[in-house]
Short mmCIF file of C-alpha atoms in Angstrom, two decimals:
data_model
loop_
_atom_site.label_atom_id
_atom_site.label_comp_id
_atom_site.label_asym_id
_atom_site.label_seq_id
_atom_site.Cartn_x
_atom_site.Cartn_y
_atom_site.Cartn_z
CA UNK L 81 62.69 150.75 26.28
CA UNK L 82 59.60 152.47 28.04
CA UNK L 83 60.23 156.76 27.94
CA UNK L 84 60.47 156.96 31.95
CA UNK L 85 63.43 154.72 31.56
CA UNK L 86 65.13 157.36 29.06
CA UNK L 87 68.69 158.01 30.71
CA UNK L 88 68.00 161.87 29.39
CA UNK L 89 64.48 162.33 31.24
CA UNK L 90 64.74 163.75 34.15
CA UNK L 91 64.66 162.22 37.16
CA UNK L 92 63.79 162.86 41.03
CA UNK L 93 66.53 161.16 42.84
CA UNK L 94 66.04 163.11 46.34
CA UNK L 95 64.00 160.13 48.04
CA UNK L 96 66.33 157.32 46.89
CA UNK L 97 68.06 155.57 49.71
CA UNK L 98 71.83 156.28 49.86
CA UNK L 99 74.40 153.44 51.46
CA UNK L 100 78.05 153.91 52.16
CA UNK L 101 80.26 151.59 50.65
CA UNK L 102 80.10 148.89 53.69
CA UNK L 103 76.54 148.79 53.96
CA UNK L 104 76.35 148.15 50.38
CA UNK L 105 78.69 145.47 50.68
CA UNK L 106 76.98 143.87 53.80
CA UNK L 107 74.00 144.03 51.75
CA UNK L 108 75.50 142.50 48.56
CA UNK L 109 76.68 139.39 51.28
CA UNK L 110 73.23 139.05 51.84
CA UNK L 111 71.76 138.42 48.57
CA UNK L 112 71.49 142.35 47.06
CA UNK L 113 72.08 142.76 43.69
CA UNK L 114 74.40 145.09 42.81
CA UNK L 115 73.97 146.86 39.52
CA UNK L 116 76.65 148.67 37.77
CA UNK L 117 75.17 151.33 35.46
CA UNK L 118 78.62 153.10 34.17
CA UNK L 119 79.64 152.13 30.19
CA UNK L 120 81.43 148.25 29.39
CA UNK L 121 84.65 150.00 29.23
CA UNK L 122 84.07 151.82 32.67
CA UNK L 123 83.14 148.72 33.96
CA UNK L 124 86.09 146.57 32.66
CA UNK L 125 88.44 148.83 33.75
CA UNK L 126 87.41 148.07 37.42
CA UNK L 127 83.93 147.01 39.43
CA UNK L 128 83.21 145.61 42.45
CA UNK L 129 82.78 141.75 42.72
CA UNK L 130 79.74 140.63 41.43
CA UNK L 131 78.38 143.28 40.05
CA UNK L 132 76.56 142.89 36.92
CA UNK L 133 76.98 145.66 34.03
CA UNK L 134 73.67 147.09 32.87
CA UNK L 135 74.61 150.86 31.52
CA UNK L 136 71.72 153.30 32.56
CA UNK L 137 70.73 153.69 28.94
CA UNK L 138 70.05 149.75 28.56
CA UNK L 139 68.34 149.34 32.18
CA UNK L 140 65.00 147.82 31.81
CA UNK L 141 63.39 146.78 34.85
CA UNK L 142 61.06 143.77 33.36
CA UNK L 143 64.75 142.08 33.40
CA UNK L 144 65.58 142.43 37.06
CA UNK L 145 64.35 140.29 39.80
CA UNK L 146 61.73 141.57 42.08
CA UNK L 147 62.64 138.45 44.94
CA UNK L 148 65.74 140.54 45.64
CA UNK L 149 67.34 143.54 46.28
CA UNK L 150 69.05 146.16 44.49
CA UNK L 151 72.04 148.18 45.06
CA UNK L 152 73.01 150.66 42.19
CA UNK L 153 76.39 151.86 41.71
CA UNK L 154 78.43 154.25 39.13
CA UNK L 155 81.65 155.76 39.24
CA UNK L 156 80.71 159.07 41.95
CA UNK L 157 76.46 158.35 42.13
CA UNK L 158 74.98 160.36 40.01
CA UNK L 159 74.21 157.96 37.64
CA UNK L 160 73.37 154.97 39.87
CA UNK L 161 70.98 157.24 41.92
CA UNK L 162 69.25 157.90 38.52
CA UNK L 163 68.99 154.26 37.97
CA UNK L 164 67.78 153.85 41.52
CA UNK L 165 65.03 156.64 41.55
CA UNK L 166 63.55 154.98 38.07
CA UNK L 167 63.81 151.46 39.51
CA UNK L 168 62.02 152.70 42.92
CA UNK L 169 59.51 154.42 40.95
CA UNK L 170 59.06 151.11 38.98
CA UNK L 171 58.55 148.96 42.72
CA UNK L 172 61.61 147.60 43.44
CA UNK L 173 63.62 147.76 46.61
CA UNK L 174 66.77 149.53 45.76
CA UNK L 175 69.39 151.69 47.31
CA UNK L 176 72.28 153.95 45.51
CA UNK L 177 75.80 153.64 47.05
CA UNK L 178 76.53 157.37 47.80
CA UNK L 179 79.91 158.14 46.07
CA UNK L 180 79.97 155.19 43.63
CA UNK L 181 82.45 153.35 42.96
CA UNK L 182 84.98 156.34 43.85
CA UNK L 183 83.68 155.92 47.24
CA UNK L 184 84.11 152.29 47.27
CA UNK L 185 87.08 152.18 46.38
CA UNK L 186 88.39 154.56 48.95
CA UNK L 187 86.74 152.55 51.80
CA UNK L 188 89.55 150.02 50.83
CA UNK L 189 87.24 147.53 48.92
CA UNK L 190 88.29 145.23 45.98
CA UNK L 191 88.00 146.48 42.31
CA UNK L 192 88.30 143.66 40.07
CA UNK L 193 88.86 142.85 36.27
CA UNK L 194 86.75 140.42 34.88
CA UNK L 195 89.87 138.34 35.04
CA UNK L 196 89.78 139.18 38.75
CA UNK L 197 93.27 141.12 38.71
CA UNK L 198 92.86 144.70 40.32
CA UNK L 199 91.02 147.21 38.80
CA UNK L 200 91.15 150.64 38.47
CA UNK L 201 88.01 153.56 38.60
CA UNK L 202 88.01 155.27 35.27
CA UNK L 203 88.20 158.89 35.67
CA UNK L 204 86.95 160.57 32.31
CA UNK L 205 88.26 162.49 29.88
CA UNK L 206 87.59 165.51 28.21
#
């Protein structure tokens, strides 16, 4: 993994696009990948359909397509705009759905076990 891709570096995410949940959706219909960067338990717990689990420290962008795009997506954003910012800076054409998958979930869209049962958003502990 190349040092800008560190999840500890620091990271300008003020220019990465932001999409509520039903634009990220709408662009997930049409072919956007949409990246999940939170932990494997995170993500079994809950994630939206399709989503592939890649947790922000394992991201590496020579793995992702560049014939598509991207949609990146944690549990509030903050994380998934991180991922976003370094895969911008890296070329691709990504957005960060603003409010994560808290926010997606609230606009009333399915959260899914692997198994495809509902899922739940993690919230963690201290």
């Amino acid at each position: 993994m190349s040092t800008d891709m560190n999840p500890t570096t620091a990271v300008d995410t003020t220019e990465v696009p932001q999409v509520e949940p039903a634009d990220a959706a709408r662009l997930v219909a049409d072919g956007a990948l949409l990246i999940d960067v939170r932990g494997p338990d995170e993500f079994a717990a809950g994630h939206a359909p399709g989503a592939t689990n890649i947790p922000l420290d394992t991201l590496d962008p020579a793995a992702l397509p560049r014939d598509r795009a991207l949609v990146t997506t944690c549990r509030t954003g903050r994380r998934g705009a991180q991922a976003a910012a370094r895969l911008q800076a890296a070329g691709f054409n990504v957005h960060n759905l603003a409010g994560g998958m808290t926010a997606w979930a609230a606009a009333g869209l399915p959260v899914v076990r692997d198994d495809g049962s509902p899922g739940t958003i993690l919230t963690p502990t201290t």
